[in-house]
Short mmCIF file of C-alpha atoms and ligand atoms in Angstrom, two decimals:
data_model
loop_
_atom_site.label_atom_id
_atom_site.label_comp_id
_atom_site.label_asym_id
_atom_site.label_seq_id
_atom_site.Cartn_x
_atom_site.Cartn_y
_atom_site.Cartn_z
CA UNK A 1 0.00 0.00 0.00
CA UNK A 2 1.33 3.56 -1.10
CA UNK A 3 0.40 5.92 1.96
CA UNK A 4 0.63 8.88 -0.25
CA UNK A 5 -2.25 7.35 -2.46
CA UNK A 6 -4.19 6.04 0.58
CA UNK A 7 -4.45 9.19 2.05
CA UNK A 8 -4.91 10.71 -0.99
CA UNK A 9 -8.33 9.06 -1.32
CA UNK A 10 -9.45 10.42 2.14
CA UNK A 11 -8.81 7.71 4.40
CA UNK A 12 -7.71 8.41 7.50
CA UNK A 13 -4.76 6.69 8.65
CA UNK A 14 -3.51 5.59 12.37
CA UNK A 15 0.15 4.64 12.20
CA UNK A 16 3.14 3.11 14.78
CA UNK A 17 6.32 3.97 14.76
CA UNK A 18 8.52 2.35 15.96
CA UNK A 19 12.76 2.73 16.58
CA UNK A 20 15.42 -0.64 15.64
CA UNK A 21 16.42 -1.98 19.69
CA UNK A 22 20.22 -2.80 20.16
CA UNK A 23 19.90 -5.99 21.10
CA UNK A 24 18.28 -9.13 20.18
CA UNK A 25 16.04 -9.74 23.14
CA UNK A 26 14.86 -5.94 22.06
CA UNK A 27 14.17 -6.81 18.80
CA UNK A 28 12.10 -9.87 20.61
CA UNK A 29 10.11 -7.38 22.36
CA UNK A 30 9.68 -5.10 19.76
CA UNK A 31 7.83 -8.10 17.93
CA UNK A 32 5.63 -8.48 20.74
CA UNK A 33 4.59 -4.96 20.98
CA UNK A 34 4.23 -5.29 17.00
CA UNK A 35 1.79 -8.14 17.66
CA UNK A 36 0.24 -6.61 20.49
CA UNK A 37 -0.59 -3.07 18.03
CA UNK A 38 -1.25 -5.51 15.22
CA UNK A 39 -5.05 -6.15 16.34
CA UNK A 40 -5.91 -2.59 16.41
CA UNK A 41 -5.84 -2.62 12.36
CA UNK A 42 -3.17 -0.05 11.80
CA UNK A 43 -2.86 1.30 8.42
CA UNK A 44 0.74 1.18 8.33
CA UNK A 45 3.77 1.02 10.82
CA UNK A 46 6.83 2.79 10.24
CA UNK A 47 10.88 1.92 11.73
CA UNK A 48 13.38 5.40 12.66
CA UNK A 49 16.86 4.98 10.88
CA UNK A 50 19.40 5.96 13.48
CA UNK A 51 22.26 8.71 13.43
CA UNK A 52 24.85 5.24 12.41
CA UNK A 53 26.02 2.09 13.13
CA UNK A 54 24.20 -1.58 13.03
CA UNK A 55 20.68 -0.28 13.69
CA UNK A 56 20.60 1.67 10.28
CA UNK A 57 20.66 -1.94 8.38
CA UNK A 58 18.39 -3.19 11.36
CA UNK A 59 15.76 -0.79 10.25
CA UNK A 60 15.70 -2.46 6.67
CA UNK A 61 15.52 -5.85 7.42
CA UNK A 62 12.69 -4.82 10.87
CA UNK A 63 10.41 -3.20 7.76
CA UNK A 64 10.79 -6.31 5.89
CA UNK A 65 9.89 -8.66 8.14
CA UNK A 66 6.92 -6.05 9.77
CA UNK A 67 5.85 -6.34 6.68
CA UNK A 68 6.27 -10.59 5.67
CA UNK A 69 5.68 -11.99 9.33
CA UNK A 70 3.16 -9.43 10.54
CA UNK A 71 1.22 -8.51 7.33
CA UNK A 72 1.49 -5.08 8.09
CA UNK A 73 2.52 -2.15 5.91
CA UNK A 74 5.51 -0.91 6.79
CA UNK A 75 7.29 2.30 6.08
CA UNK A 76 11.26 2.79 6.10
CA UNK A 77 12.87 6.22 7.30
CA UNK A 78 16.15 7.10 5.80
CA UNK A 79 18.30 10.27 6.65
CA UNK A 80 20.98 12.41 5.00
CA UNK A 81 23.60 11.86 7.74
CA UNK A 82 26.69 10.20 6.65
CA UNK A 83 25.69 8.86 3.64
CA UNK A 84 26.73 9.60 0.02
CA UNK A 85 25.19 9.50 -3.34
CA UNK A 86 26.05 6.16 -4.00
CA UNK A 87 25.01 4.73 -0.57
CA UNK A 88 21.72 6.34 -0.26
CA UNK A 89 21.01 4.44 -3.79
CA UNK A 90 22.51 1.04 -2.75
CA UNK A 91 19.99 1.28 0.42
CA UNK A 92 17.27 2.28 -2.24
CA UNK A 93 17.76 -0.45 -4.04
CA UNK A 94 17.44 -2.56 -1.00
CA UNK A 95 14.54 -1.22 0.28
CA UNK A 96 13.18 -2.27 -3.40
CA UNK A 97 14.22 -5.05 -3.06
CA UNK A 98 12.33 -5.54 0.49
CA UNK A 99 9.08 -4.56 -1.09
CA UNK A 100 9.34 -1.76 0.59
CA UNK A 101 6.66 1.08 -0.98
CA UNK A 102 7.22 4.00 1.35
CA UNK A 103 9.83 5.85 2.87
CA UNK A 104 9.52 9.03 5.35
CA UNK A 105 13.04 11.00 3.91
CA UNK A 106 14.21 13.22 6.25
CA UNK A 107 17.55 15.19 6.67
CA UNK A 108 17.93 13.22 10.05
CA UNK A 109 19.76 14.63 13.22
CA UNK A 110 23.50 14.83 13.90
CA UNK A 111 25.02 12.14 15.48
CA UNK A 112 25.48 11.81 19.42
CA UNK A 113 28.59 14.39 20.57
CA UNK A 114 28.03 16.47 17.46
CA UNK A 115 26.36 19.40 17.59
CA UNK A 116 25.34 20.42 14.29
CA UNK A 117 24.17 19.08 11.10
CA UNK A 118 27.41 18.09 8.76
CA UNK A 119 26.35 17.68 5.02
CA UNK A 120 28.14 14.40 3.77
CA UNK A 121 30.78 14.05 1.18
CA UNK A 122 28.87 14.09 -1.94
CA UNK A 123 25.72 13.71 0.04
CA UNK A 124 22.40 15.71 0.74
CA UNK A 125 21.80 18.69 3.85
CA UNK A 126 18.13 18.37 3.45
CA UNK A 127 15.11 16.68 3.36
CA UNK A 128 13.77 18.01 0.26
CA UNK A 129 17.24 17.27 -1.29
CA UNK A 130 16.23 13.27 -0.40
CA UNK A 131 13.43 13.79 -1.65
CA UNK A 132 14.36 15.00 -5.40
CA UNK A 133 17.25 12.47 -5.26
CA UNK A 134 14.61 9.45 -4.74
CA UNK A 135 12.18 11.09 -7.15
CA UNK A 136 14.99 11.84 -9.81
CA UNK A 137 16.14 8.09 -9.55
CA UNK A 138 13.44 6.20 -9.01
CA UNK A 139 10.41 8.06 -9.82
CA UNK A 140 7.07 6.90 -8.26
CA UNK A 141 8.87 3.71 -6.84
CA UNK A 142 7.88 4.86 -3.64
CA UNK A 143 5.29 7.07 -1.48
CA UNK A 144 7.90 9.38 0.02
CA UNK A 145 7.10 11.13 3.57
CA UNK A 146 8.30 14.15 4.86
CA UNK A 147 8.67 15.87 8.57
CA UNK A 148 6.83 18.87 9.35
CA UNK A 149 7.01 21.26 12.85
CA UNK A 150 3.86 22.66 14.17
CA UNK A 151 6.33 24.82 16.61
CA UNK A 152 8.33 25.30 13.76
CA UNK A 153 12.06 23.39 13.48
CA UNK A 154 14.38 23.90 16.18
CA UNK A 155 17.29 25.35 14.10
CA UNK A 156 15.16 27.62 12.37
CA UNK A 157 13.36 30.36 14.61
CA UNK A 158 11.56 31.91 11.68
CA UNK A 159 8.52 30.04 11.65
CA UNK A 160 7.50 31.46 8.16
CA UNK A 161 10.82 30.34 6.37
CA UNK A 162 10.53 27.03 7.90
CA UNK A 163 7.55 26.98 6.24
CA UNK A 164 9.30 28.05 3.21
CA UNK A 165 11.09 25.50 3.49
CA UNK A 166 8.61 22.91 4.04
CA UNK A 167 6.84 23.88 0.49
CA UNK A 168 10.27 23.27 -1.03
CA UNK A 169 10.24 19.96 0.50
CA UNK A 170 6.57 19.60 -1.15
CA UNK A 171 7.90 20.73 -4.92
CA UNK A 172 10.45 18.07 -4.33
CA UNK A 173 8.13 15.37 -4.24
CA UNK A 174 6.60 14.15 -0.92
CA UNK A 175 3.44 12.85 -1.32
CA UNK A 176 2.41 13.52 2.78
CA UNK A 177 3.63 15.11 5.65
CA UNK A 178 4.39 13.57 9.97
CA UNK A 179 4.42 16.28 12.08
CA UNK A 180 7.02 16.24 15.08
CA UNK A 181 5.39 15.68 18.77
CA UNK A 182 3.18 18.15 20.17
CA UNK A 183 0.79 18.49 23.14
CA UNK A 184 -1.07 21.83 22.27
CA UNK A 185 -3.53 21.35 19.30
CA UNK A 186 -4.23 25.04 18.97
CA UNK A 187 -0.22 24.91 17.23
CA UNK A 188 -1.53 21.96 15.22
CA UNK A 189 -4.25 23.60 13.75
CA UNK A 190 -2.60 26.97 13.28
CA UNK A 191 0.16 25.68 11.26
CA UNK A 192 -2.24 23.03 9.22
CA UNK A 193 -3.98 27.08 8.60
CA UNK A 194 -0.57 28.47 7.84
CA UNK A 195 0.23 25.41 5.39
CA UNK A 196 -2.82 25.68 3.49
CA UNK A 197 -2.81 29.41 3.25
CA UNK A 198 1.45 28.68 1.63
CA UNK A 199 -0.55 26.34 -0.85
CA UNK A 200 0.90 23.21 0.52
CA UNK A 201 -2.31 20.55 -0.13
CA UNK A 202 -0.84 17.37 1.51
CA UNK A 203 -2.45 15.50 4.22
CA UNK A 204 -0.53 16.79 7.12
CA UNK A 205 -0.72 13.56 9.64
CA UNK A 206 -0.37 14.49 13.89
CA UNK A 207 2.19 12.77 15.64
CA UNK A 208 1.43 12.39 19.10
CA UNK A 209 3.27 10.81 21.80
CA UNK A 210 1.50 9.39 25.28
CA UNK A 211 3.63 10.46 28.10
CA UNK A 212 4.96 8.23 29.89
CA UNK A 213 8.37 9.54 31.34
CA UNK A 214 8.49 13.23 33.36
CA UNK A 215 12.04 13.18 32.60
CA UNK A 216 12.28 11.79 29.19
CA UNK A 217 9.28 14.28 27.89
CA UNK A 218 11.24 17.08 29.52
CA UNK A 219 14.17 15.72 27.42
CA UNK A 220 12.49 15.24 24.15
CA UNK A 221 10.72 18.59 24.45
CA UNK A 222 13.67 20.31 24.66
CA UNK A 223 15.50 18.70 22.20
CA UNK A 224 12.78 19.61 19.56
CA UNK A 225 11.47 22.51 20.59
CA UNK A 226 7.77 21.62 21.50
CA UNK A 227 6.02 23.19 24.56
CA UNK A 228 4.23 21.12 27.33
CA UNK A 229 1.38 23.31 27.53
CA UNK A 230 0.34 24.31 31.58
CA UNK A 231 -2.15 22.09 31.79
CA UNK A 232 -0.18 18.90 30.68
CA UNK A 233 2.35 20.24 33.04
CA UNK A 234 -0.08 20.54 36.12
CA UNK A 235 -1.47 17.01 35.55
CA UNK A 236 1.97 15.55 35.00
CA UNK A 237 3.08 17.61 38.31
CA UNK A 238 0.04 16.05 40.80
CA UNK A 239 1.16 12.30 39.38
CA UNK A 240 3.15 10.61 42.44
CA UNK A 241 3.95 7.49 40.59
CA UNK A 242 4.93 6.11 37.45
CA UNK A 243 1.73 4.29 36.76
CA UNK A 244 -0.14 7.41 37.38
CA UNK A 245 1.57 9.13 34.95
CA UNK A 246 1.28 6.72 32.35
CA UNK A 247 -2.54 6.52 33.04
CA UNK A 248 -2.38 11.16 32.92
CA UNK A 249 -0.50 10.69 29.57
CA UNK A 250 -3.02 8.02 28.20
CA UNK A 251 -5.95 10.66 29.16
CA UNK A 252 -4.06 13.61 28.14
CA UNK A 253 -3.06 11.41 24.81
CA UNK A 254 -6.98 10.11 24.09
CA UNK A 255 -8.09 13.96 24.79
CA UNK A 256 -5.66 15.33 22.22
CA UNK A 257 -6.77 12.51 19.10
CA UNK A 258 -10.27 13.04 20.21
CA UNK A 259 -10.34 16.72 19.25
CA UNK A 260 -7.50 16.37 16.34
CA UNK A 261 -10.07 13.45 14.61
CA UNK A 262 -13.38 15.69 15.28
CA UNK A 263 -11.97 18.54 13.99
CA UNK A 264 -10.64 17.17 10.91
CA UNK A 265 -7.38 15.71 11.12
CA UNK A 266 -6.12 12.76 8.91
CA UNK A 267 -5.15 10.38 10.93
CA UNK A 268 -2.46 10.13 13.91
CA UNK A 269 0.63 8.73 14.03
CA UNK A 270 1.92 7.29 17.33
CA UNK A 271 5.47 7.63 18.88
CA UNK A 272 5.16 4.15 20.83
CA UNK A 273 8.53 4.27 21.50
CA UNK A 274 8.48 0.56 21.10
CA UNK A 275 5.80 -0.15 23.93
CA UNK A 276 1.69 -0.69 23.61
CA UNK A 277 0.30 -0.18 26.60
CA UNK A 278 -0.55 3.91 25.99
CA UNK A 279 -1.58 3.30 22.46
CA UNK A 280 -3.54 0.46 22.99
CA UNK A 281 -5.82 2.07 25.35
CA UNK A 282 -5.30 5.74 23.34
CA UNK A 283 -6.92 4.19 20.34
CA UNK A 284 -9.18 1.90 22.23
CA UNK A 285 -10.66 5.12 23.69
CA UNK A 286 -11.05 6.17 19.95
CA UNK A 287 -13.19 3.65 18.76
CA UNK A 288 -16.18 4.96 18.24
CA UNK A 289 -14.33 7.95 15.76
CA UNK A 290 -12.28 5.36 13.76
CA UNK A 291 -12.85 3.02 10.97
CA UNK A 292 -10.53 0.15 11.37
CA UNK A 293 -8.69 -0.34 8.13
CA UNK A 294 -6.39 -2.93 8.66
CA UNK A 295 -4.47 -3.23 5.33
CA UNK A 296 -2.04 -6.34 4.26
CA UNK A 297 0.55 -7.03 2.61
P1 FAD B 301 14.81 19.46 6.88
O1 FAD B 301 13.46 19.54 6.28
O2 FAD B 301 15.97 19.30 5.97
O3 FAD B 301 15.01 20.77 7.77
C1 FAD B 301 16.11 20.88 8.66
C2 FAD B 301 16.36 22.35 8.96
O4 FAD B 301 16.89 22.97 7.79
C3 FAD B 301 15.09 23.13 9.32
O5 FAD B 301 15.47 24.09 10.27
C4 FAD B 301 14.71 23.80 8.01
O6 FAD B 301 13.98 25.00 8.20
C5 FAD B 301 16.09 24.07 7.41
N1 FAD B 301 16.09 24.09 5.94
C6 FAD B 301 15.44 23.25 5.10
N2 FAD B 301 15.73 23.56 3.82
C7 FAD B 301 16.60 24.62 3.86
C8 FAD B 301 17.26 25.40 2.87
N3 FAD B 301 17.09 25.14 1.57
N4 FAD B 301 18.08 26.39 3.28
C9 FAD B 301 18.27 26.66 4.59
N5 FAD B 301 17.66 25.94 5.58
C10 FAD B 301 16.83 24.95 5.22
N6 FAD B 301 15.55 11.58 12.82
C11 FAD B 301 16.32 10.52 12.59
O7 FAD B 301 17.56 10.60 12.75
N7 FAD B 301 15.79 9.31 12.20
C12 FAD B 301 14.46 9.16 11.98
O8 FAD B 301 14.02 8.08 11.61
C13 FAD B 301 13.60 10.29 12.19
N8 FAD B 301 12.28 10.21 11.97
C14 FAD B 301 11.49 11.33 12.10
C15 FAD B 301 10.12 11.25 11.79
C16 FAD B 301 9.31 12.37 11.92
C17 FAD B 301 7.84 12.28 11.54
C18 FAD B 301 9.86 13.60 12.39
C19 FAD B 301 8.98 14.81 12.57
C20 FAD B 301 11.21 13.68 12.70
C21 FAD B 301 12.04 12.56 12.55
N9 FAD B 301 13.42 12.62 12.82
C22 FAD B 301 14.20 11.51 12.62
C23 FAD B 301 14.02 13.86 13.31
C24 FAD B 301 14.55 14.70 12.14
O9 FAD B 301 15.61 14.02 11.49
C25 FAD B 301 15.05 16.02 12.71
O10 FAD B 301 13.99 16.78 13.18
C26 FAD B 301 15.98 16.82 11.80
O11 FAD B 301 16.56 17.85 12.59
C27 FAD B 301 15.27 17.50 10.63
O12 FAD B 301 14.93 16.62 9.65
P2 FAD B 301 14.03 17.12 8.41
O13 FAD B 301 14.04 16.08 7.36
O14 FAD B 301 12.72 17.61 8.88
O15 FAD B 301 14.94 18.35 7.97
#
């Protein structure tokens, strides 16, 4: 299934992503939340490519076998960082090879200890440069995603010429758009407004991510520039245990899809971070909203 075309045709999708464990009793567990998600019907799954080393190959063969041993559709991501020309087409050409139909093509973050964003010997310093590579080679081989900031990318401060550059990421040749985290849908909707009003048409999907760490939402937060709005913060602050932040985040979580589905959005993509528990019961509380279209492969 091409999620470009699906969405294209006004379904709404609800999507999984999930990141390539170290180790092999991860990868273990990582199948069993796979299985676990599998029964809610996603429309497609998706694997992070990491900043180097063995998970970047991990995250080719994980979509393959998402995609032969659980039936689901699932989408590769592939950054810019460290690779060259001739690498990012060898790993095209084994994603083809995989059966692989989508990728989400993103410039990627630098590497742990680096700082800032090196553009690669011969390689690409942007998304939309991915982009018109994979088009330029390979055409409509595959549905190509791109990322998109509600709060607006944390290198760039200018929200409008992140924008700008968002649309040239659209003329490049993405067929839909992820958003980064966020818990505030007012910057959702506002930047969905701003979008449309640039001329960019694209389905732009919600990523949302269930809290489930103080600390590590802190940490993510900063790292990408999203805001925990007051309220999030207040709920989060009267928790006095782990489980009862997990059960504020699944509430907060199930509030926040509720009120992105009514009010028009086209689906959500989940950050599971590898785990079910918060999306299972986030999209069990959305039951009643969505259609289950479980798609195989
Ligand atoms: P770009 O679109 O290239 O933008 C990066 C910065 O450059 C922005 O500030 C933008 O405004 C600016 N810019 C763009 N074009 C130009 C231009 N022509 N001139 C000047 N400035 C420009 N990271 C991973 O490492 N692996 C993953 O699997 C992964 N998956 C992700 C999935 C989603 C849905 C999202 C939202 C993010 C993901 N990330 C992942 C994080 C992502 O790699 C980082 O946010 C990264 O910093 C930006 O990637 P990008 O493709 O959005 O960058």
């Amino acid at each position: 299934m091409r999620i470009g075309d699906y969405l294209a045709h006004g379904n709404r999708s609800f999507s999984f992503e999930f990141f390539p464990p170290k180790t092999p009793r991860g990868v273990e567990s990582l199948f069993a939340t796979v299985a676990d998600l599998r029964e809610l019907g996603p429309s497609f799954v998706s694997v992070t490519y990491g900043a180097g080393g063995s998970t970047r190959d991990l995250t080719i063969d994980l979509v393959g076998r998402i995609k032969r041993e659980a039936g689901l559709e699932a989408m590769a991501h592939l950054t810019c960082v460290g690779h060259g020309r001739d690498d990012l087409a060898a790993i095209l050409d084994r994603l083809a090879e995989a059966g692989v139909e989508n990728i989400m093509a993103l410039r990627g973050d630098p590497p742990r200890g680096e700082t800032a964003f090196v553009r690669p010997a011969d390689g690409f310093g942007y998304g939309a440069e991915l982009i018109a590579f994979i088009r330029g080679r390979l055409g409509d081989r595959f549905s190509l995603g791109g990322a998109c900031y509600p709060e607006g990318h944390i290198e760039c401060p200018d929200k409008d010429r992140d924008l700008c550059h968002l649309q040239t990421k659209v003329a490049a040749g993405a067929d839909f758009l992820v958003t980064q985290l966020f818990f505030d849908n007012a910057q959702y909707f506002d930047f969905v407004a701003r979008a449309r009003a640039a001329g960019i048409t694209l389905p732009i999907v919600p990523g949302i991510m269930p809290v489930t760490d103080v600390a590590q939402i802190e940490r993510f937060t900063t790292m990408c520039g999203a805001t925990i709005p007051p309220r999030l913060r207040a709920l989060l602050a009267a928790c006095h245990d782990e489980t009862a932040v997990v059960e504020a985040g699944i509430a907060y979580a199930a509030e926040q899809c509720r009120d992105l589905l009514e009010r028009g959005a086209p689906g959500i993509h989940f950050y599971t971070l590898n785990k079910s528990r918060s999306t299972l019961a986030v999209m069990r509380d959305l039951d009643d909203l969505r259609v289950r279209e479980s798609v195989g492969v």
